[in-house]
């Protein structure tokens, strides 16, 4: 078995209070990283930090801020800078799903979805890249989606927001490669989290039926791929989008 060791690596994960973000926090804690967990609910983040510190003996800091608001992101990174002058890994995971068929989409849905899923990736990445460059490089991992690659009915807004994350990943990877900051994305398929529990039982089954491996993915399946992209096992990998979808065909 390959062991990934991230001892002394400083890692910020957005949207870490549950789902894929919380699974990433656990995987990174198991690898010994120093964690900065973002979300909007400081009580939840503090509780998760306490649990991870106890189980894995790691340093963990709650860093609550709203990733959808540029000013809040700035303040969040100012707070981070007070805690550490070093950042090795940023996982841009926070995201929302708000489906609507064309004709039913509201400006508020568009604005909220793009602010949370897309604008946040640019704001967080640019502050993170500055910190990473100070210490010789780092790795940014963006959580995109299969919907951003192949689209889906009722998901023009969500799919657009995630396709943009892929475009941002590709552009940033070119811009930051010279300073040894790698930028990659994962594109999860259908993963069993609170987000997918929003679906009706019929839609849920329809999605499962479209997965070649015949089962829904777990948050830790995604976290394992994120961990690979964050670690030195992928030291020569940048500008890639890795599907974590069990062979899903939408
Ligand atoms: P989730 O809904 O369980 O977790 C999302 C996390 O993001 C929560 O911790 C939430 O508090 C946080 N968040 C949302 N808005 C935020 C904001 N404005 N500021 C700070 N934190 C905020 O969802 P899940 O399933 O864990 O999704 C994580 C990421 O994976 C999302 O970007 C999602 O689009 C993506 N994804 C999920 C898939 C799935 O099947 N569950 C499939 C493809 C992509």
Short mmCIF file of C-alpha atoms and ligand atoms in Angstrom, two decimals, residues 15 17-20 38-40 65-68 93-96 116 143-145 158 162 188-191 193-196, ligand 1:
data_model
loop_
_atom_site.label_atom_id
_atom_site.label_comp_id
_atom_site.label_asym_id
_atom_site.label_seq_id
_atom_site.Cartn_x
_atom_site.Cartn_y
_atom_site.Cartn_z
CA UNK A 15 -16.90 23.60 2.46
CA UNK A 17 -18.22 20.78 7.37
CA UNK A 18 -19.83 17.81 5.62
CA UNK A 19 -19.86 15.58 2.53
CA UNK A 20 -16.83 15.50 0.23
CA UNK A 38 -13.62 26.46 5.97
CA UNK A 39 -17.41 26.54 6.00
CA UNK A 40 -20.00 28.95 7.36
CA UNK A 65 -16.14 32.54 5.94
CA UNK A 66 -18.60 32.69 3.07
CA UNK A 67 -16.71 31.71 -0.10
CA UNK A 68 -19.37 33.34 -2.30
CA UNK A 93 -14.68 22.16 -2.63
CA UNK A 94 -17.55 24.37 -1.38
CA UNK A 95 -20.49 24.25 -3.77
CA UNK A 96 -24.25 24.32 -4.09
CA UNK A 116 -20.47 29.95 -4.65
CA UNK A 143 -13.90 20.10 -7.17
CA UNK A 144 -15.72 20.41 -10.50
CA UNK A 145 -18.40 17.93 -11.65
CA UNK A 158 -24.94 24.23 -12.15
CA UNK A 162 -18.76 23.74 -13.04
CA UNK A 188 -17.10 13.60 -9.38
CA UNK A 189 -20.06 11.72 -10.83
CA UNK A 190 -22.84 10.70 -8.47
CA UNK A 191 -21.65 10.73 -4.87
CA UNK A 193 -23.81 13.09 0.22
CA UNK A 194 -26.48 15.49 1.54
CA UNK A 195 -26.34 17.27 -1.82
CA UNK A 196 -27.59 14.22 -3.74
P1 LIG B 1 -22.67 19.15 0.46
O1 LIG B 1 -23.85 20.01 0.22
O2 LIG B 1 -22.81 17.96 1.33
O3 LIG B 1 -21.45 20.02 1.03
C1 LIG B 1 -21.14 21.30 0.50
C2 LIG B 1 -20.31 22.05 1.50
O4 LIG B 1 -20.06 23.36 0.99
C3 LIG B 1 -21.03 22.22 2.85
O5 LIG B 1 -20.09 22.04 3.88
C4 LIG B 1 -21.50 23.66 2.78
O6 LIG B 1 -21.67 24.24 4.06
C5 LIG B 1 -20.37 24.31 2.00
N1 LIG B 1 -20.76 25.58 1.42
C6 LIG B 1 -21.79 25.83 0.58
N2 LIG B 1 -21.85 27.14 0.31
C7 LIG B 1 -20.82 27.72 0.98
C8 LIG B 1 -20.36 29.06 1.10
N3 LIG B 1 -20.98 30.06 0.48
N4 LIG B 1 -19.27 29.31 1.86
C9 LIG B 1 -18.64 28.31 2.51
N5 LIG B 1 -19.04 27.02 2.44
C10 LIG B 1 -20.12 26.74 1.69
O7 LIG B 1 -22.15 18.74 -0.98
P2 LIG B 1 -21.07 17.67 -1.49
O8 LIG B 1 -21.82 16.65 -2.22
O9 LIG B 1 -20.14 17.30 -0.41
O10 LIG B 1 -20.33 18.56 -2.59
C11 LIG B 1 -19.02 19.08 -2.45
C12 LIG B 1 -18.56 19.55 -3.81
O11 LIG B 1 -18.59 18.46 -4.73
C13 LIG B 1 -19.45 20.64 -4.42
O12 LIG B 1 -18.66 21.60 -5.08
C14 LIG B 1 -20.29 19.87 -5.41
O13 LIG B 1 -20.78 20.67 -6.46
C15 LIG B 1 -19.30 18.83 -5.90
N6 LIG B 1 -19.90 17.65 -6.49
C16 LIG B 1 -20.72 16.82 -5.76
C17 LIG B 1 -21.28 15.71 -6.38
C18 LIG B 1 -22.17 14.77 -5.65
O14 LIG B 1 -22.71 13.85 -6.30
N7 LIG B 1 -22.37 14.90 -4.33
C19 LIG B 1 -21.02 15.39 -7.79
C20 LIG B 1 -20.15 16.33 -8.45
C21 LIG B 1 -19.61 17.41 -7.81
#
